[in-house]
Amino acid sequence: MNIWFYILKRILLMLPTLFGVIAITFAVIQFVPGGPVEQALIEMKGLNSGGEASGGGASQYRGRQGVDIDRVNEIKALYGFDKPPAERFWQMLKGFLTFDLGKSFYHHSDVWQLVKSKMPVSITIGLWTFFLTYLISVPLGIAKAVREGSRFDSLSSAVVLVGYSIPGFVLGVFLLVVFGGGSFLQWFPLRGLTSDDWATLSLFGKIKDYLWHITLPVLASVAGSFAVMTMLTKNTFLDEIRKQYVLTARAKGLSENKVLYKHVFRNALIPLVTGFPAAFIGAFFAGSLLIETLFSLDGLGLLSYESVIRRDYPVVMGTLYLFTLIGLVVKLLGDLCYVWADPRVQFESLAK
């Protein structure tokens, strides 16, 4: 099967998947109580939106009670709820085709511009998490596989598994308490990616200030993925080292380094390479909400959470559309990487 035909086929299969995710989420939203219209009416009456807006149909009725019907219709028109659901869904789909994700109800700005403004924070944490995970975990996993059963393997496994058992946000709290000016040391800042006077600093000062701020968030983010990647690398190399072709290469008199890096290394990296796109994208979003909230970082994770709580439907649907589209593209890239890493794999087998 030609590669371009395979890519075209996968893209055509993405469309119904993307449509289904958006349609199901849009349908669910129609039945969620305490929407933007109800919250606006409750705020007009001066009530506590936290206690009234989430109580279902009764709170919705009390929210509208005593408000002029013309005013209710104005608020519906403001948020676009004066139109039938089918018409609103169709307009949303047409906008998505041109990446017009709508306008936020609460931020009063385009969703696409809002996402782009929050993206640098998530990209910063994601890139550092991704590169540190691969640059440290892969060499460590290889070293553990080569020295299996040694004291180094046992001690490093204990450290890695302890780090894996501690959730990232718990580690983040610990780091803040110990090193962020809590009860012990004040070596690192509590919040933000840069200081208030960052623009006035020299180039070296900006780099130093930036690294100073991201140290604790990145450490908290790396903990879980670091352990998984290390053990995956070790087990993958062990599986390859025990195969017959390795024994044959050693019997031919090849040095251990040639056996390891010329034969084992290429085959063992296949699972790691195929997971490369997913790990790269996952580093931006996995666990970002808790880390961003803990360290007061205004990124995509915090934006998504706040949009759900506030019933900011354009942001909810817009970010869902982007994340789903990215996920489908990353899945395709993962399959292409698999073929690139192992030419024995054919596109016919991936298409099944």
Short mmCIF file of C-alpha atoms in Angstrom, two decimals:
data_model
loop_
_atom_site.label_atom_id
_atom_site.label_comp_id
_atom_site.label_asym_id
_atom_site.label_seq_id
_atom_site.Cartn_x
_atom_site.Cartn_y
_atom_site.Cartn_z
CA MET A 1 0.00 0.00 0.00
CA ASN A 2 1.37 3.40 -1.00
CA ILE A 3 2.21 5.67 1.92
CA TRP A 4 0.19 8.58 0.55
CA PHE A 5 -2.85 6.38 0.00
CA TYR A 6 -2.52 5.12 3.59
CA ILE A 7 -2.28 8.68 4.95
CA LEU A 8 -5.32 9.75 2.92
CA LYS A 9 -7.28 6.76 4.17
CA ARG A 10 -6.40 7.55 7.79
CA ILE A 11 -7.37 11.19 7.36
CA LEU A 12 -10.75 10.16 5.96
CA LEU A 13 -11.23 7.88 8.97
CA MET A 14 -10.37 10.77 11.31
CA LEU A 15 -13.28 12.87 10.13
CA PRO A 16 -16.14 10.68 11.51
CA THR A 17 -14.20 10.18 14.75
CA LEU A 18 -13.72 13.91 15.18
CA PHE A 19 -17.35 14.57 14.28
CA GLY A 20 -18.57 11.94 16.74
CA VAL A 21 -16.57 13.34 19.65
CA ILE A 22 -17.81 16.88 19.00
CA ALA A 23 -21.43 15.79 18.46
CA ILE A 24 -21.60 13.68 21.64
CA THR A 25 -20.04 16.42 23.76
CA PHE A 26 -22.35 19.07 22.29
CA ALA A 27 -25.39 16.85 22.99
CA VAL A 28 -24.31 16.29 26.60
CA ILE A 29 -23.82 20.02 27.12
CA GLN A 30 -27.47 20.66 26.22
CA PHE A 31 -28.60 18.75 29.34
CA VAL A 32 -26.06 20.14 31.81
CA PRO A 33 -27.78 22.42 34.37
CA GLY A 34 -26.43 25.77 35.41
CA GLY A 35 -25.42 27.02 31.96
CA PRO A 36 -24.22 30.55 31.16
CA VAL A 37 -27.79 31.90 30.84
CA GLU A 38 -28.78 30.56 34.27
CA GLN A 39 -25.57 31.81 35.86
CA ALA A 40 -26.06 35.28 34.38
CA LEU A 41 -29.64 35.43 35.71
CA ILE A 42 -28.57 34.26 39.15
CA GLU A 43 -25.83 36.90 39.26
CA MET A 44 -28.41 39.52 38.34
CA LYS A 45 -30.40 38.58 41.41
CA GLY A 46 -27.31 38.74 43.59
CA LEU A 47 -27.47 35.11 44.60
CA ASN A 48 -24.58 32.80 45.35
CA SER A 49 -23.91 31.15 42.01
CA GLY A 50 -21.86 28.39 43.62
CA GLY A 51 -24.80 27.08 45.62
CA GLU A 52 -27.66 27.84 43.22
CA ALA A 53 -26.28 27.20 39.76
CA SER A 54 -25.43 23.55 40.26
CA GLY A 55 -28.65 22.29 41.76
CA GLY A 56 -30.39 21.08 38.60
CA GLY A 57 -33.82 22.08 37.34
CA ALA A 58 -35.05 23.67 40.58
CA SER A 59 -32.15 26.11 40.77
CA GLN A 60 -32.65 26.93 37.10
CA TYR A 61 -36.27 27.89 37.82
CA ARG A 62 -35.36 29.98 40.86
CA GLY A 63 -32.66 31.70 38.81
CA ARG A 64 -35.21 32.89 36.25
CA GLN A 65 -37.92 33.70 38.75
CA GLY A 66 -38.54 37.42 39.10
CA VAL A 67 -36.58 38.37 35.97
CA ASP A 68 -38.39 40.03 33.10
CA ILE A 69 -38.91 37.69 30.14
CA ASP A 70 -37.51 40.28 27.72
CA ARG A 71 -34.32 40.42 29.76
CA VAL A 72 -34.09 36.61 29.69
CA ASN A 73 -34.44 36.64 25.91
CA GLU A 74 -31.71 39.29 25.62
CA ILE A 75 -29.32 37.14 27.63
CA LYS A 76 -30.18 34.09 25.53
CA ALA A 77 -29.45 36.05 22.37
CA LEU A 78 -26.19 37.30 23.86
CA TYR A 79 -24.94 33.74 24.36
CA GLY A 80 -26.53 32.40 21.17
CA PHE A 81 -29.10 30.24 22.97
CA ASP A 82 -31.99 31.88 21.15
CA LYS A 83 -31.35 29.53 18.21
CA PRO A 84 -32.23 25.81 17.99
CA PRO A 85 -29.46 23.37 19.03
CA ALA A 86 -29.14 21.97 15.50
CA GLU A 87 -28.49 25.43 14.05
CA ARG A 88 -25.94 26.25 16.75
CA PHE A 89 -24.17 22.93 16.14
CA TRP A 90 -24.01 23.54 12.40
CA GLN A 91 -22.62 27.07 12.86
CA MET A 92 -20.02 25.71 15.27
CA LEU A 93 -18.92 23.06 12.77
CA LYS A 94 -18.57 25.63 9.98
CA GLY A 95 -16.41 27.73 12.25
CA PHE A 96 -14.23 24.74 13.18
CA LEU A 97 -13.46 24.11 9.50
CA THR A 98 -11.69 27.49 9.36
CA PHE A 99 -10.39 27.26 12.94
CA ASP A 100 -12.87 29.88 14.06
CA LEU A 101 -13.46 28.47 17.54
CA GLY A 102 -15.91 31.15 18.64
CA LYS A 103 -15.70 33.74 21.38
CA SER A 104 -15.38 33.06 25.08
CA PHE A 105 -18.37 33.99 27.23
CA TYR A 106 -16.23 35.14 30.16
CA HIS A 107 -12.87 36.19 28.71
CA HIS A 108 -14.57 38.17 25.91
CA SER A 109 -11.93 37.17 23.37
CA ASP A 110 -11.58 34.65 20.56
CA VAL A 111 -11.01 31.12 21.81
CA TRP A 112 -8.13 30.60 19.36
CA GLN A 113 -6.38 33.75 20.59
CA LEU A 114 -7.05 32.68 24.16
CA VAL A 115 -5.54 29.24 23.56
CA LYS A 116 -2.46 30.76 21.90
CA SER A 117 -1.97 33.12 24.85
CA LYS A 118 -2.01 30.21 27.31
CA MET A 119 0.07 27.85 25.19
CA PRO A 120 3.58 29.18 26.06
CA VAL A 121 3.20 28.05 29.67
CA SER A 122 2.13 24.52 28.73
CA ILE A 123 4.76 24.31 25.99
CA THR A 124 7.47 25.35 28.42
CA ILE A 125 6.60 22.72 31.00
CA GLY A 126 5.92 20.11 28.32
CA LEU A 127 9.17 20.55 26.41
CA TRP A 128 11.35 20.40 29.49
CA THR A 129 9.45 17.38 30.81
CA PHE A 130 9.71 15.56 27.49
CA PHE A 131 13.41 16.17 26.84
CA LEU A 132 14.54 15.50 30.40
CA THR A 133 12.52 12.29 30.46
CA TYR A 134 14.10 10.93 27.28
CA LEU A 135 17.62 12.27 27.84
CA ILE A 136 17.87 10.70 31.31
CA SER A 137 15.52 7.72 31.20
CA VAL A 138 16.83 6.07 28.00
CA PRO A 139 20.54 6.00 29.01
CA LEU A 140 19.56 4.97 32.55
CA GLY A 141 17.33 2.18 31.25
CA ILE A 142 20.14 0.88 29.01
CA ALA A 143 22.58 0.94 31.92
CA LYS A 144 20.12 -0.96 34.09
CA ALA A 145 19.57 -3.60 31.39
CA VAL A 146 23.30 -4.15 30.90
CA ARG A 147 23.85 -4.38 34.67
CA GLU A 148 20.73 -6.38 35.50
CA GLY A 149 20.83 -7.84 38.99
CA SER A 150 23.70 -5.62 40.14
CA ARG A 151 23.62 -3.26 43.10
CA PHE A 152 23.30 -0.33 40.70
CA ASP A 153 20.21 -1.91 39.14
CA SER A 154 18.58 -2.56 42.52
CA LEU A 155 19.29 0.89 43.98
CA SER A 156 18.23 2.77 40.84
CA SER A 157 15.04 0.69 40.61
CA ALA A 158 14.18 1.55 44.19
CA VAL A 159 14.70 5.27 43.57
CA VAL A 160 12.74 5.19 40.31
CA LEU A 161 9.79 3.27 41.78
CA VAL A 162 9.63 5.56 44.82
CA GLY A 163 9.48 8.53 42.46
CA TYR A 164 6.77 6.82 40.42
CA SER A 165 4.65 6.08 43.50
CA ILE A 166 4.52 9.76 44.47
CA PRO A 167 1.92 11.72 42.46
CA GLY A 168 3.27 14.79 40.72
CA PHE A 169 1.13 17.26 42.66
CA VAL A 170 2.15 15.68 45.99
CA LEU A 171 5.79 16.01 45.01
CA GLY A 172 5.06 19.58 43.97
CA VAL A 173 3.62 20.40 47.40
CA PHE A 174 6.66 18.81 49.05
CA LEU A 175 9.05 20.83 46.87
CA LEU A 176 7.19 24.05 47.63
CA VAL A 177 7.20 23.40 51.37
CA VAL A 178 10.89 22.48 51.47
CA PHE A 179 12.43 24.71 48.79
CA GLY A 180 9.80 27.33 47.96
CA GLY A 181 9.76 29.37 51.12
CA GLY A 182 7.43 27.12 53.08
CA SER A 183 8.74 25.86 56.41
CA PHE A 184 12.38 25.32 55.46
CA LEU A 185 14.33 26.86 52.58
CA GLN A 186 13.48 29.71 50.22
CA TRP A 187 15.58 28.76 47.22
CA PHE A 188 12.90 28.91 44.51
CA PRO A 189 9.88 31.16 43.79
CA LEU A 190 6.34 30.11 44.60
CA ARG A 191 4.63 31.06 41.34
CA GLY A 192 4.99 32.19 37.76
CA LEU A 193 7.54 31.51 35.01
CA THR A 194 9.41 34.80 35.32
CA SER A 195 9.93 37.61 37.79
CA ASP A 196 8.13 40.96 37.55
CA ASP A 197 11.33 42.72 36.43
CA TRP A 198 12.20 40.06 33.84
CA ALA A 199 12.03 42.53 30.91
CA THR A 200 14.73 44.73 32.49
CA LEU A 201 17.22 41.89 33.02
CA SER A 202 20.18 41.11 30.80
CA LEU A 203 20.14 38.05 28.52
CA PHE A 204 22.03 35.97 31.05
CA GLY A 205 19.80 37.30 33.81
CA LYS A 206 16.66 36.36 31.87
CA ILE A 207 17.91 32.81 31.30
CA LYS A 208 18.87 32.45 34.94
CA ASP A 209 15.54 33.83 36.14
CA TYR A 210 13.60 31.56 33.76
CA LEU A 211 15.44 28.42 34.86
CA TRP A 212 15.02 29.47 38.49
CA HIS A 213 11.24 29.61 38.09
CA ILE A 214 10.71 26.38 36.12
CA THR A 215 12.87 24.10 38.27
CA LEU A 216 10.20 23.00 40.75
CA PRO A 217 7.29 22.63 38.24
CA VAL A 218 9.44 20.58 35.88
CA LEU A 219 10.70 18.32 38.67
CA ALA A 220 7.12 17.68 39.76
CA SER A 221 6.07 16.93 36.17
CA VAL A 222 8.98 14.63 35.34
CA ALA A 223 8.57 12.27 38.31
CA GLY A 224 5.91 9.93 36.92
CA SER A 225 6.95 9.78 33.25
CA PHE A 226 10.61 9.41 34.24
CA ALA A 227 9.97 6.11 36.00
CA VAL A 228 7.76 4.70 33.23
CA MET A 229 10.25 5.48 30.47
CA THR A 230 13.21 4.11 32.45
CA MET A 231 11.56 0.75 33.15
CA LEU A 232 10.20 0.53 29.60
CA THR A 233 13.68 1.07 28.18
CA LYS A 234 15.21 -1.49 30.52
CA ASN A 235 12.63 -4.19 29.79
CA THR A 236 12.78 -3.57 26.04
CA PHE A 237 16.57 -3.93 25.98
CA LEU A 238 16.42 -7.05 28.16
CA ASP A 239 13.98 -8.68 25.74
CA GLU A 240 16.31 -7.96 22.84
CA ILE A 241 19.49 -9.04 24.66
CA ARG A 242 17.97 -12.48 25.35
CA LYS A 243 17.12 -13.16 21.68
CA GLN A 244 18.95 -15.64 19.47
CA TYR A 245 20.55 -13.11 17.14
CA VAL A 246 22.44 -11.57 20.07
CA LEU A 247 23.89 -14.95 21.02
CA THR A 248 24.88 -15.47 17.39
CA ALA A 249 26.59 -12.07 17.22
CA ARG A 250 28.53 -12.81 20.39
CA ALA A 251 29.52 -16.24 19.08
CA LYS A 252 30.99 -14.57 16.00
CA GLY A 253 33.37 -12.68 18.28
CA LEU A 254 31.80 -9.22 18.12
CA SER A 255 32.62 -6.96 21.03
CA GLU A 256 29.94 -6.26 23.61
CA ASN A 257 29.68 -2.62 22.52
CA LYS A 258 29.12 -3.61 18.88
CA VAL A 259 26.49 -6.13 19.89
CA LEU A 260 24.73 -3.61 22.10
CA TYR A 261 24.83 -0.49 19.93
CA LYS A 262 24.89 -1.98 16.42
CA HIS A 263 22.29 -4.73 16.82
CA VAL A 264 20.36 -4.47 20.09
CA PHE A 265 20.06 -0.69 20.20
CA ARG A 266 18.28 -0.35 16.85
CA ASN A 267 15.69 -3.04 17.55
CA ALA A 268 15.10 -2.02 21.16
CA LEU A 269 14.41 1.58 20.22
CA ILE A 270 11.42 0.67 18.05
CA PRO A 271 8.83 0.85 20.89
CA LEU A 272 10.40 4.07 22.15
CA VAL A 273 10.43 5.71 18.72
CA THR A 274 6.85 4.73 17.94
CA GLY A 275 5.71 6.29 21.19
CA PHE A 276 7.72 9.44 20.54
CA PRO A 277 4.89 11.59 19.04
CA ALA A 278 2.38 10.59 21.73
CA ALA A 279 4.90 11.25 24.51
CA PHE A 280 5.79 14.60 22.97
CA ILE A 281 2.17 15.78 22.90
CA GLY A 282 1.22 14.09 26.16
CA ALA A 283 3.93 16.03 27.98
CA PHE A 284 2.01 19.25 27.25
CA PHE A 285 -1.32 18.13 28.70
CA ALA A 286 -0.91 15.16 31.02
CA GLY A 287 -1.13 16.34 34.61
CA SER A 288 -0.81 19.98 33.55
CA LEU A 289 -3.91 21.07 35.47
CA LEU A 290 -2.64 20.18 38.93
CA ILE A 291 0.89 21.41 38.26
CA GLU A 292 -0.31 24.69 36.77
CA THR A 293 -2.74 25.26 39.63
CA LEU A 294 -0.17 24.40 42.28
CA PHE A 295 2.50 26.71 40.89
CA SER A 296 0.07 29.43 39.71
CA LEU A 297 0.90 28.91 36.05
CA ASP A 298 -1.74 30.24 33.68
CA GLY A 299 -1.69 27.54 30.99
CA LEU A 300 -4.00 25.33 28.96
CA GLY A 301 -4.75 22.93 31.81
CA LEU A 302 -6.05 25.69 34.06
CA LEU A 303 -7.96 27.26 31.16
CA SER A 304 -9.77 23.98 30.38
CA TYR A 305 -10.70 23.43 34.01
CA GLU A 306 -12.03 26.95 34.51
CA SER A 307 -14.05 26.79 31.28
CA VAL A 308 -15.83 23.64 32.48
CA ILE A 309 -16.58 25.14 35.89
CA ARG A 310 -17.85 28.40 34.40
CA ARG A 311 -19.80 26.63 31.63
CA ASP A 312 -17.79 28.59 29.05
CA TYR A 313 -18.99 26.36 26.22
CA PRO A 314 -17.06 27.95 23.32
CA VAL A 315 -13.79 27.34 25.19
CA VAL A 316 -14.86 23.81 26.16
CA MET A 317 -15.79 22.86 22.60
CA GLY A 318 -12.88 24.73 21.02
CA THR A 319 -10.21 23.12 23.20
CA LEU A 320 -11.88 19.72 22.83
CA TYR A 321 -11.77 20.10 19.05
CA LEU A 322 -8.10 21.06 19.08
CA PHE A 323 -7.05 18.33 21.53
CA THR A 324 -8.99 15.64 19.66
CA LEU A 325 -7.54 16.73 16.32
CA ILE A 326 -4.02 16.74 17.77
CA GLY A 327 -4.58 13.29 19.29
CA LEU A 328 -5.71 11.81 15.96
CA VAL A 329 -2.77 13.34 14.08
CA VAL A 330 -0.34 12.08 16.73
CA LYS A 331 -1.77 8.57 16.38
CA LEU A 332 -1.11 8.71 12.65
CA LEU A 333 2.45 9.97 13.22
CA GLY A 334 3.02 7.12 15.67
CA ASP A 335 2.07 4.55 13.03
CA LEU A 336 4.31 6.21 10.45
CA CYS A 337 7.20 6.21 12.94
CA TYR A 338 6.64 2.51 13.50
CA VAL A 339 7.06 1.82 9.77
CA TRP A 340 10.08 4.09 9.62
CA ALA A 341 11.73 2.36 12.58
CA ASP A 342 10.93 -1.17 11.36
CA PRO A 343 10.73 -1.49 7.55
CA ARG A 344 9.41 -5.04 7.98
CA VAL A 345 6.05 -3.60 9.03
CA GLN A 346 3.75 -3.01 6.08
CA PHE A 347 0.95 -0.43 5.81
CA GLU A 348 -1.53 -3.22 5.12
CA SER A 349 -1.05 -4.58 8.64
CA LEU A 350 -1.49 -1.13 10.20
CA ALA A 351 -4.67 -0.50 8.26
CA LYS A 352 -6.37 -3.59 9.61
#
